[in-house]
mmCIF file of C-alpha atoms in Angstrom:
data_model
loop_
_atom_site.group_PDB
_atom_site.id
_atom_site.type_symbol
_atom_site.label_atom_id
_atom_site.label_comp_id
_atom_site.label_asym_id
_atom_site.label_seq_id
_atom_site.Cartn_x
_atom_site.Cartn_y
_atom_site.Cartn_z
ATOM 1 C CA UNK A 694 10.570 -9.636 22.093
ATOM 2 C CA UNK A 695 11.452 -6.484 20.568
ATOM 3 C CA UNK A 696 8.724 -4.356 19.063
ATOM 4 C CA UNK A 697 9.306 -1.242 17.337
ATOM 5 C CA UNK A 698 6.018 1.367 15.628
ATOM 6 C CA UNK A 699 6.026 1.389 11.906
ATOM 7 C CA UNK A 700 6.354 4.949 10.989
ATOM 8 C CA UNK A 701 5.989 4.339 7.710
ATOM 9 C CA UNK A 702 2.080 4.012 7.404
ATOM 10 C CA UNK A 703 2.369 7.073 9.449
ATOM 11 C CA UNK A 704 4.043 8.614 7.079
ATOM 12 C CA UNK A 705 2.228 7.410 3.850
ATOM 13 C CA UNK A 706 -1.092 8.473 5.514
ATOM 14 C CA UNK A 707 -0.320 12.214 6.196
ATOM 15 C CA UNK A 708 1.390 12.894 3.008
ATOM 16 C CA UNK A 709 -1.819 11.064 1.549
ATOM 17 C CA UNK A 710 -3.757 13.836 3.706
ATOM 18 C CA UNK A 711 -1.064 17.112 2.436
ATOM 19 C CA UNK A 712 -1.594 15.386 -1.165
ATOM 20 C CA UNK A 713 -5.264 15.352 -1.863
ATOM 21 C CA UNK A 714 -5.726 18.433 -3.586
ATOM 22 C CA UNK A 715 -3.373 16.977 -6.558
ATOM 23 C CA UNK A 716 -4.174 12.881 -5.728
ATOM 24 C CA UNK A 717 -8.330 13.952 -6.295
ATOM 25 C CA UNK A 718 -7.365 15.678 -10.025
ATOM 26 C CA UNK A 719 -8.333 13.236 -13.209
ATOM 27 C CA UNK A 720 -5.192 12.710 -15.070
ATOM 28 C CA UNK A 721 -2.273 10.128 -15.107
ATOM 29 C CA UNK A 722 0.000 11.909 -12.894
ATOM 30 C CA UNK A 723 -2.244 12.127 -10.326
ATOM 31 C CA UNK A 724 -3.212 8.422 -10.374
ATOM 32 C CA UNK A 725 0.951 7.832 -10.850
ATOM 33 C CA UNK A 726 1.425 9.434 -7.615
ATOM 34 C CA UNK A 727 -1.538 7.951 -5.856
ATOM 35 C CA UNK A 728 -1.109 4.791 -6.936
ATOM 36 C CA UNK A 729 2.451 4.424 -6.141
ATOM 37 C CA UNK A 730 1.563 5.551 -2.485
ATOM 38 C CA UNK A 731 -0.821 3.197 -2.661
ATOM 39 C CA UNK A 732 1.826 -0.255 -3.426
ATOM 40 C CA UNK A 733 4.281 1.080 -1.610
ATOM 41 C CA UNK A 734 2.004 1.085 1.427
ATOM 42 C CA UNK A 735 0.728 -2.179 0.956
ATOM 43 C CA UNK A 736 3.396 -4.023 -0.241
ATOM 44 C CA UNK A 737 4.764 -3.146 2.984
ATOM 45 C CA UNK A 738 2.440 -4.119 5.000
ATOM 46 C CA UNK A 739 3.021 -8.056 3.254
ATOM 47 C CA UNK A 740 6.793 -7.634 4.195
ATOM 48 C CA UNK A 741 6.257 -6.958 7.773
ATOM 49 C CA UNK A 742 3.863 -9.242 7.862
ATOM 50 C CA UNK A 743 6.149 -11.626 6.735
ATOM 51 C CA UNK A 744 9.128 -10.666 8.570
ATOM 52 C CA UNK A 745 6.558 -11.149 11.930
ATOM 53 C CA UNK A 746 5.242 -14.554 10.870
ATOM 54 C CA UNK A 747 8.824 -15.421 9.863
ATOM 55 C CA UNK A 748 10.042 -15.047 13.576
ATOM 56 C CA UNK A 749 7.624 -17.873 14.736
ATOM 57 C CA UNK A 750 9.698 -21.104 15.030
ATOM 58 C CA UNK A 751 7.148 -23.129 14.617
ATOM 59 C CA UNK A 752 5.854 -21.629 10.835
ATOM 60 C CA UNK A 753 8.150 -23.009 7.784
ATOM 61 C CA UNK A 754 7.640 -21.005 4.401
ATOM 62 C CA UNK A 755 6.689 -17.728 5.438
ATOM 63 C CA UNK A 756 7.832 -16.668 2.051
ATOM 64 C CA UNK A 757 4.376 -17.037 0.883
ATOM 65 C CA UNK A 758 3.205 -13.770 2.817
ATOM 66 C CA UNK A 759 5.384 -11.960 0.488
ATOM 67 C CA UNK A 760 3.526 -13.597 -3.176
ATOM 68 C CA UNK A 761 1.017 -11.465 -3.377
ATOM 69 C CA UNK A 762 3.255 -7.995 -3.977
ATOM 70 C CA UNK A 763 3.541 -9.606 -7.687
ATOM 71 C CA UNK A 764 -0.360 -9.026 -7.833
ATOM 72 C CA UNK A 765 -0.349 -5.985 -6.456
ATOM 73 C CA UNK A 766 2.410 -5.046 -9.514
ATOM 74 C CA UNK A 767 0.663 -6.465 -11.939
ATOM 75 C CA UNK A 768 -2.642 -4.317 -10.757
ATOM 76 C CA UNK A 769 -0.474 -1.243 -10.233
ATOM 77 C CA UNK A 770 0.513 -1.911 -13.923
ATOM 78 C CA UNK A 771 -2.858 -2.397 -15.351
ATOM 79 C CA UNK A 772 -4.493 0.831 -12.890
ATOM 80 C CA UNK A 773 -1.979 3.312 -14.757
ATOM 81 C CA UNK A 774 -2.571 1.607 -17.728
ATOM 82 C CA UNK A 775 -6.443 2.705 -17.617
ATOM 83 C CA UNK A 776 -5.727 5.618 -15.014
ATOM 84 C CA UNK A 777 -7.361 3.984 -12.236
ATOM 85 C CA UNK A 778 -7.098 6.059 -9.155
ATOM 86 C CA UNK A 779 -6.508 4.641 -6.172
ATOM 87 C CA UNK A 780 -7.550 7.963 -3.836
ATOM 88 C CA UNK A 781 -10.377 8.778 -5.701
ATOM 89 C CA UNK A 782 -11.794 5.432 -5.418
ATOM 90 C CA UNK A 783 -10.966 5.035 -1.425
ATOM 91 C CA UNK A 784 -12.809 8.517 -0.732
ATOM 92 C CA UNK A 785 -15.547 7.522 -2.686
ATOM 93 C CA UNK A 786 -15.843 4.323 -0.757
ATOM 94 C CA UNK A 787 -15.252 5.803 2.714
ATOM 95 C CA UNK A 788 -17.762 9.396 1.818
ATOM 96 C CA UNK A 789 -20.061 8.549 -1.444
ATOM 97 C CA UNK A 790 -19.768 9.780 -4.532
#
């Protein structure tokens, strides 16, 4: 079986790193940008998920490992909508407030 890294979590966490000076500011750009890194990281992580549970022979429907990105819309919708940031709250979580 062929494996290959995903760079792209790589990726998403050092620019998260370069951006944290501007992703820690209160405002709706900054919870735009944050958030966006945020569902674009996850929702990747369902579609490889999928695409390795879809490789099993043995596993019908794998589709299913691919519903919850419509969630994670609809909350990406709703966080801009009251300028929930994403960063802010996953620093405070890993360091305290």
């Amino acid at each position: 079986v062929e494996q290959e890294v995903e760079w792209i979590f790589l990726i998403l966490y050092v620019l998260q790193f370069f951006l944290l000076p501007f992703l820690m500011q209160r405002g709706f750009v900054s919870a735009f940008v944050s958030n966006t890194l945020f569902l674009v990281a996850l929702s990747y992580y369902h579609y490889i998920t999928f695409l390795g549970y879809s490789a099993l022979p043995f596993l019908r429907d794998a589709v299913y490992f691919l519903y919850p990105v419509g969630a994670l819309i609809l909350l990406y919708v709703i966080s801009l909508i009251i300028q929930f940031n994403c960063s802010i709250f996953a620093l405070g979580l890993y360091f305290g407030q």
